[in-house]
Coordinates of C-alpha atoms in Angstrom, one line a residue:
M1 CA -55.3 138.0 83.3
D2 CA -53.7 138.5 86.8
T3 CA -50.9 136.4 88.3
E4 CA -53.2 134.3 90.4
E5 CA -55.5 133.4 87.5
R6 CA -52.4 132.5 85.4
S7 CA -51.2 130.2 88.2
T8 CA -54.6 128.6 88.4
R9 CA -54.8 128.0 84.7
R10 CA -51.3 126.4 84.6
S11 CA -52.3 124.1 87.4
E12 CA -55.4 123.1 85.5
Q13 CA -53.3 122.5 82.4
K14 CA -50.9 120.2 84.2
S15 CA -53.8 117.9 85.0
R16 CA -55.0 117.7 81.3
R17 CA -55.9 114.2 80.4
I18 CA -54.2 112.5 77.4
L19 CA -56.0 109.8 75.4
K20 CA -55.1 106.3 76.7
S21 CA -55.0 105.0 73.1
L22 CA -52.2 107.5 72.4
I23 CA -50.0 107.1 75.4
R24 CA -50.2 103.3 75.1
K25 CA -48.6 103.5 71.7
Q26 CA -45.0 102.2 71.6
P27 CA -42.5 104.8 70.2
W28 CA -41.8 102.6 67.2
D29 CA -45.5 102.5 66.3
L30 CA -45.6 106.3 65.8
L31 CA -44.6 108.6 63.0
L32 CA -44.4 112.3 63.8
V33 CA -45.6 114.8 61.2
I34 CA -44.0 118.1 62.1
G35 CA -45.5 121.4 60.9
T36 CA -44.7 125.1 61.3
G37 CA -46.2 125.1 64.8
V38 CA -43.2 123.2 66.2
S39 CA -40.7 125.5 64.6
A40 CA -42.6 128.5 65.9
A41 CA -42.6 127.2 69.4
V42 CA -38.9 126.4 69.3
A43 CA -37.6 129.6 67.7
P44 CA -40.3 132.3 68.2
G45 CA -37.8 135.0 67.3
I46 CA -38.1 134.1 63.6
P47 CA -41.5 135.3 62.3
A48 CA -41.1 133.2 59.1
L49 CA -41.4 130.0 61.2
C50 CA -44.7 131.0 62.8
S51 CA -47.0 130.0 59.8
W52 CA -47.1 129.5 56.1
R53 CA -48.4 133.0 55.7
S54 CA -45.5 134.4 57.7
C55 CA -43.0 132.4 55.7
I56 CA -44.3 133.6 52.4
E57 CA -44.4 137.2 53.6
A58 CA -40.8 136.9 54.7
V59 CA -39.7 135.4 51.4
I60 CA -41.5 138.3 49.5
E61 CA -39.7 140.7 51.8
A62 CA -36.3 139.0 51.1
A63 CA -37.1 139.0 47.3
E64 CA -37.7 142.8 47.5
Q65 CA -34.5 143.5 49.4
L66 CA -32.4 141.3 47.2
E67 CA -34.1 142.8 44.1
V68 CA -34.9 139.4 42.5
L69 CA -38.6 140.2 42.0
H70 CA -40.1 143.1 40.1
P71 CA -41.7 145.8 42.4
G72 CA -45.0 145.2 40.6
D73 CA -44.8 141.4 41.3
V74 CA -43.9 142.1 45.0
A75 CA -47.1 144.2 45.4
E76 CA -49.2 141.6 43.6
F77 CA -47.9 138.7 45.8
R78 CA -48.5 140.7 48.9
K79 CA -52.2 141.1 47.9
K80 CA -52.4 137.4 47.2
V81 CA -51.1 136.5 50.6
I82 CA -53.8 138.6 52.2
K83 CA -56.7 137.5 49.9
D84 CA -56.0 133.9 48.8
R85 CA -57.1 131.0 51.0
D86 CA -54.8 128.5 49.5
L87 CA -51.3 129.7 50.5
L88 CA -49.6 126.7 49.1
V89 CA -50.7 127.8 45.6
V90 CA -49.4 131.3 46.3
A91 CA -46.0 129.8 47.4
H92 CA -45.9 127.7 44.3
D93 CA -46.6 130.7 42.1
L94 CA -43.8 132.6 43.9
I95 CA -41.4 129.8 43.2
R96 CA -42.3 129.8 39.5
K97 CA -41.9 133.6 39.3
M98 CA -38.3 133.4 40.6
S99 CA -37.4 130.4 38.5
P100 CA -36.6 130.0 34.7
R101 CA -39.6 129.6 32.4
T102 CA -38.3 126.3 31.2
G103 CA -40.1 124.1 33.8
D104 CA -36.8 123.4 35.5
T105 CA -36.4 124.8 39.0
K106 CA -32.6 125.1 38.7
P107 CA -31.3 127.8 39.2
S108 CA -33.8 129.6 41.3
F109 CA -33.8 132.9 43.4
F110 CA -36.3 131.3 45.7
Q111 CA -33.6 129.3 47.4
D112 CA -31.6 132.5 48.0
C113 CA -34.6 134.1 49.6
L114 CA -35.1 131.1 51.9
M115 CA -31.5 131.2 52.9
E116 CA -31.8 134.9 53.7
V117 CA -34.9 134.2 55.8
F118 CA -33.5 131.1 57.7
D119 CA -30.0 132.3 58.2
N120 CA -28.2 131.1 61.4
L121 CA -31.2 129.0 62.6
G122 CA -29.3 127.3 65.4
Q123 CA -28.7 130.6 67.1
H124 CA -32.4 131.2 67.4
I125 CA -33.4 128.1 69.4
Q126 CA -35.0 129.5 72.5
N127 CA -37.3 126.7 73.7
P128 CA -35.7 123.3 73.0
V129 CA -38.2 121.2 75.0
V130 CA -40.2 120.1 72.0
L131 CA -37.1 119.1 70.1
Q132 CA -35.8 117.2 73.1
S133 CA -39.0 115.3 73.3
I134 CA -38.9 114.5 69.6
L135 CA -35.3 113.2 69.9
R136 CA -36.3 111.1 72.8
L137 CA -39.0 109.4 70.7
M138 CA -36.6 109.0 67.8
E139 CA -34.1 107.3 70.0
R140 CA -36.8 104.7 70.7
G141 CA -37.8 104.2 67.1
T142 CA -40.3 106.9 66.2
M143 CA -40.0 108.1 62.6
V144 CA -40.3 111.8 61.6
L145 CA -41.4 113.6 58.5
T146 CA -42.0 117.3 58.1
T147 CA -43.6 119.8 55.8
N148 CA -41.1 122.5 57.0
Y149 CA -38.3 124.0 55.0
D150 CA -36.2 124.5 58.1
N151 CA -33.8 121.9 59.7
L152 CA -34.1 123.1 63.3
L153 CA -34.6 119.5 64.5
E154 CA -31.5 118.3 62.7
I155 CA -29.4 121.2 64.0
F156 CA -30.5 120.6 67.6
G157 CA -29.9 116.8 67.2
Q158 CA -26.4 117.3 65.9
Q159 CA -25.7 119.6 68.9
Q160 CA -26.7 116.7 71.1
G161 CA -24.4 114.4 69.3
K162 CA -27.0 112.5 67.2
P163 CA -26.2 111.6 63.5
M164 CA -29.1 113.5 62.1
E165 CA -29.8 113.4 58.4
S166 CA -32.1 115.5 56.2
L167 CA -33.8 113.5 53.5
D168 CA -35.5 114.6 50.3
L169 CA -38.3 112.8 48.4
K170 CA -36.3 112.9 45.2
D171 CA -33.6 110.6 46.6
K172 CA -35.3 107.3 46.1
D173 CA -32.7 105.0 47.8
K174 CA -32.6 107.0 51.0
V175 CA -36.4 107.4 51.1
L176 CA -36.8 103.6 50.8
Q177 CA -34.2 103.1 53.5
W178 CA -36.0 105.6 55.8
A179 CA -39.5 104.1 55.1
R180 CA -38.2 100.7 56.0
G181 CA -36.8 101.9 59.3
H182 CA -33.1 101.9 58.4
K183 CA -32.4 105.6 59.1
K184 CA -33.1 106.1 62.8
Y185 CA -32.2 109.8 62.8
G186 CA -33.5 110.6 59.3
V187 CA -36.0 113.4 58.9
L188 CA -38.0 113.3 55.6
H189 CA -38.7 116.8 54.2
I190 CA -41.6 116.3 51.8
H191 CA -41.3 119.8 50.5
G192 CA -37.6 119.8 50.4
L193 CA -35.1 121.8 52.5
Y194 CA -34.1 125.4 52.1
T195 CA -30.4 124.4 51.9
D196 CA -31.1 121.9 49.0
P197 CA -29.5 123.3 45.8
C198 CA -32.3 121.7 43.8
G199 CA -34.7 124.2 45.3
V200 CA -38.1 123.6 46.9
V201 CA -41.2 122.2 45.2
L202 CA -44.8 122.5 46.4
D203 CA -46.6 121.4 43.3
P204 CA -47.4 117.6 43.2
S205 CA -46.4 117.6 39.5
G206 CA -42.9 118.4 40.8
Y207 CA -42.8 115.0 42.3
K208 CA -44.3 113.2 39.4
D209 CA -41.4 110.6 39.4
V210 CA -42.1 109.8 43.0
T211 CA -45.9 109.4 42.8
Q212 CA -45.5 107.2 39.7
D213 CA -42.9 105.0 41.3
S214 CA -44.9 102.1 42.7
E215 CA -42.1 100.9 45.0
V216 CA -41.7 104.3 46.7
M217 CA -45.4 104.9 46.9
E218 CA -46.1 101.4 48.4
A219 CA -43.4 101.9 51.0
L220 CA -44.7 105.3 52.0
Q221 CA -48.4 104.3 52.0
N222 CA -47.6 101.3 54.0
L223 CA -46.4 103.6 56.8
Y224 CA -49.8 105.3 56.8
R225 CA -51.5 101.9 57.1
T226 CA -49.2 100.5 59.8
K227 CA -48.0 103.5 61.9
S228 CA -50.0 105.9 63.9
F229 CA -49.2 109.4 62.5
L230 CA -49.0 112.1 65.2
F231 CA -49.4 115.5 63.7
M232 CA -47.7 118.3 65.7
G233 CA -48.1 122.0 64.8
C234 CA -49.8 121.0 61.5
G235 CA -52.5 123.6 60.9
E236 CA -52.6 123.2 57.1
T237 CA -51.0 119.8 56.6
L238 CA -54.1 118.0 55.6
R239 CA -54.7 120.6 52.9
D240 CA -51.1 120.2 51.7
Q241 CA -51.1 118.9 48.1
I242 CA -48.0 116.8 48.6
F243 CA -49.3 115.2 51.7
Q244 CA -52.6 114.5 50.0
A245 CA -50.8 112.9 47.0
L246 CA -48.6 110.7 49.1
F247 CA -51.0 109.6 51.9
L248 CA -54.4 111.2 52.4
Y249 CA -56.2 110.5 49.1
T250 CA -54.2 107.4 48.0
V251 CA -54.7 105.2 51.1
K252 CA -58.0 103.4 51.2
D253 CA -60.2 102.5 54.3
K254 CA -58.9 105.5 56.3
V255 CA -61.6 105.2 58.9
D256 CA -60.0 101.9 60.0
L257 CA -56.8 103.8 60.8
E258 CA -55.8 105.5 64.1
H259 CA -53.9 108.7 63.7
Y260 CA -53.7 111.8 66.0
M261 CA -53.5 115.5 65.7
L262 CA -52.5 118.0 68.4
V263 CA -54.3 121.3 68.0
L264 CA -54.9 124.6 69.8
K265 CA -58.5 124.9 70.9
E266 CA -59.3 128.6 70.3
N267 CA -63.0 128.1 69.4
E268 CA -65.1 125.2 70.7
D269 CA -67.5 125.0 67.8
H270 CA -64.6 124.9 65.3
F271 CA -62.7 122.4 67.4
F272 CA -65.5 119.9 67.7
K273 CA -66.4 120.3 64.0
L274 CA -62.7 119.6 63.2
Q275 CA -62.9 116.5 65.4
A276 CA -65.9 115.1 63.5
D277 CA -64.4 115.9 60.1
M278 CA -61.0 114.3 60.8
L279 CA -62.5 111.1 62.1
L280 CA -63.5 110.4 58.5
H281 CA -59.8 110.3 57.7
G282 CA -59.0 108.1 60.7
I283 CA -57.5 111.0 62.7
K284 CA -58.4 111.8 66.3
V285 CA -58.1 115.5 67.0
V286 CA -57.0 116.3 70.6
S287 CA -56.4 119.7 72.2
Y288 CA -53.2 120.5 74.1
G289 CA -55.0 123.6 75.5
D290 CA -56.4 127.0 74.6
C291 CA -53.0 128.8 74.7
L292 CA -49.8 128.2 72.6
E293 CA -47.6 128.4 75.7
Y294 CA -49.1 125.0 76.8
F295 CA -47.8 123.2 73.7
P296 CA -44.2 122.4 74.9
A297 CA -45.2 121.1 78.3
Y298 CA -48.0 119.0 76.8
V299 CA -45.6 117.4 74.3
Q300 CA -43.0 116.8 77.0
D301 CA -45.7 115.1 79.2
L302 CA -47.0 113.0 76.3
T303 CA -43.5 111.8 75.4
T304 CA -42.7 110.9 79.0
Q305 CA -45.9 108.8 79.2
I306 CA -45.3 107.1 75.9
C307 CA -41.6 106.3 76.7
K308 CA -42.5 104.7 80.1
Q309 CA -44.9 102.2 78.6
R310 CA -43.8 98.6 78.8
S311 CA -43.4 96.6 75.7
P312 CA -46.3 94.2 75.0
D313 CA -43.8 91.4 75.2
A314 CA -42.2 92.6 78.4
D315 CA -44.3 90.4 80.7
R316 CA -43.6 87.4 78.5
V317 CA -39.9 88.2 78.4
D318 CA -39.8 88.8 82.2
S319 CA -41.5 85.5 82.9
T320 CA -39.3 83.6 80.5
T321 CA -36.2 85.2 82.1
L322 CA -37.4 84.4 85.6
L323 CA -38.2 80.8 84.6
G324 CA -34.8 80.4 83.0
A325 CA -33.1 81.9 86.1
S326 CA -35.0 79.5 88.3
C327 CA -34.0 76.5 86.3
A328 CA -30.4 77.6 86.3
K329 CA -30.4 78.1 90.0
R330 CA -31.9 74.7 90.6
K331 CA -29.3 73.1 88.4
L332 CA -26.6 74.9 90.1
E333 CA -27.8 73.8 93.5
E334 CA -27.9 70.2 92.3
N335 CA -24.4 70.5 91.0
D336 CA -23.2 72.0 94.3
T337 CA -24.8 69.1 96.3
D338 CA -23.0 66.6 94.1
L339 CA -19.7 68.3 94.1
P340 CA -18.2 66.9 97.4
K341 CA -19.1 63.4 96.4
R342 CA -17.2 63.9 93.1
V343 CA -14.2 65.4 94.9
N344 CA -14.1 62.4 97.3
Q345 CA -14.3 60.0 94.4
S346 CA -11.4 61.8 92.8
D347 CA -9.3 61.6 95.9
N348 CA -9.8 57.8 96.0
G349 CA -8.8 57.5 92.4
T350 CA -12.3 56.2 91.4
A351 CA -13.8 59.3 89.9
T352 CA -15.7 59.0 86.6
S353 CA -16.1 61.6 84.0

């Protein structure tokens, strides 16, 4: 593709239309679901952030280098990554292989491998536009959860002076506070965080206490019923077993909901089939373009349009304010007219209170 054609495509991309039903959402009506695509756009220099497959491959590589996995197991897992469709199952098996055979994930070499893979994340932030947009929405009340192990958003937010907090599903009190909107800069990691000493869990049975806790489940599912989820960089999220257990298969009447998913449109047939399939889950699939480089600018434009929307109560508030100001002005004018008379009465010694 020559320079002129690239320029033409960029110009066409700038004029890409965004669904009115999405940009008319108030920030506090949205819940962002962040997937690996966001991390890959922000820190392209870390291959492990590009996809689940890349992450698992990087962990296997780290396990081999650290000598915490038998060479035979390394070879076997590399075959599975290539052949198996369900990468989450592969990742779960990998965790189990590097954990004690007692059912307890503490201690685990898996965390050591993740720390090796995600070392010094903050130094690898190259394209902060998407993170800046997410923070802008969070400032206005948008909630955020992620399937990612990394904490790029929290690192960037802290660099901007925001009191960011990483949350884990196993901390009931904090999850409830977050779900009720009391943790403005909280990011819920539904798979855990690579820095968490308790390790990372992908198997829904690992969150048995959470899924059986009616208070937590009701609080989380209420979000799926009352917020519009906006999926960013989430190629595999709807096949994610944890996400399914928490939201997708446990909330009824999903066709009455209105959620959104931003995707890359590489193939038209696949794209339109995905659109039709996702509508059954109450999710509108929209394309940000046919090239990954369009993603940051699209998110930035989307955020700008959402943040400039007036509150539904703005007109009512403005009219009330204007009415109040008018009444106050009239009252002031009446008082000003009556003031000389009162002063004269006071001079004559006949003023009344």
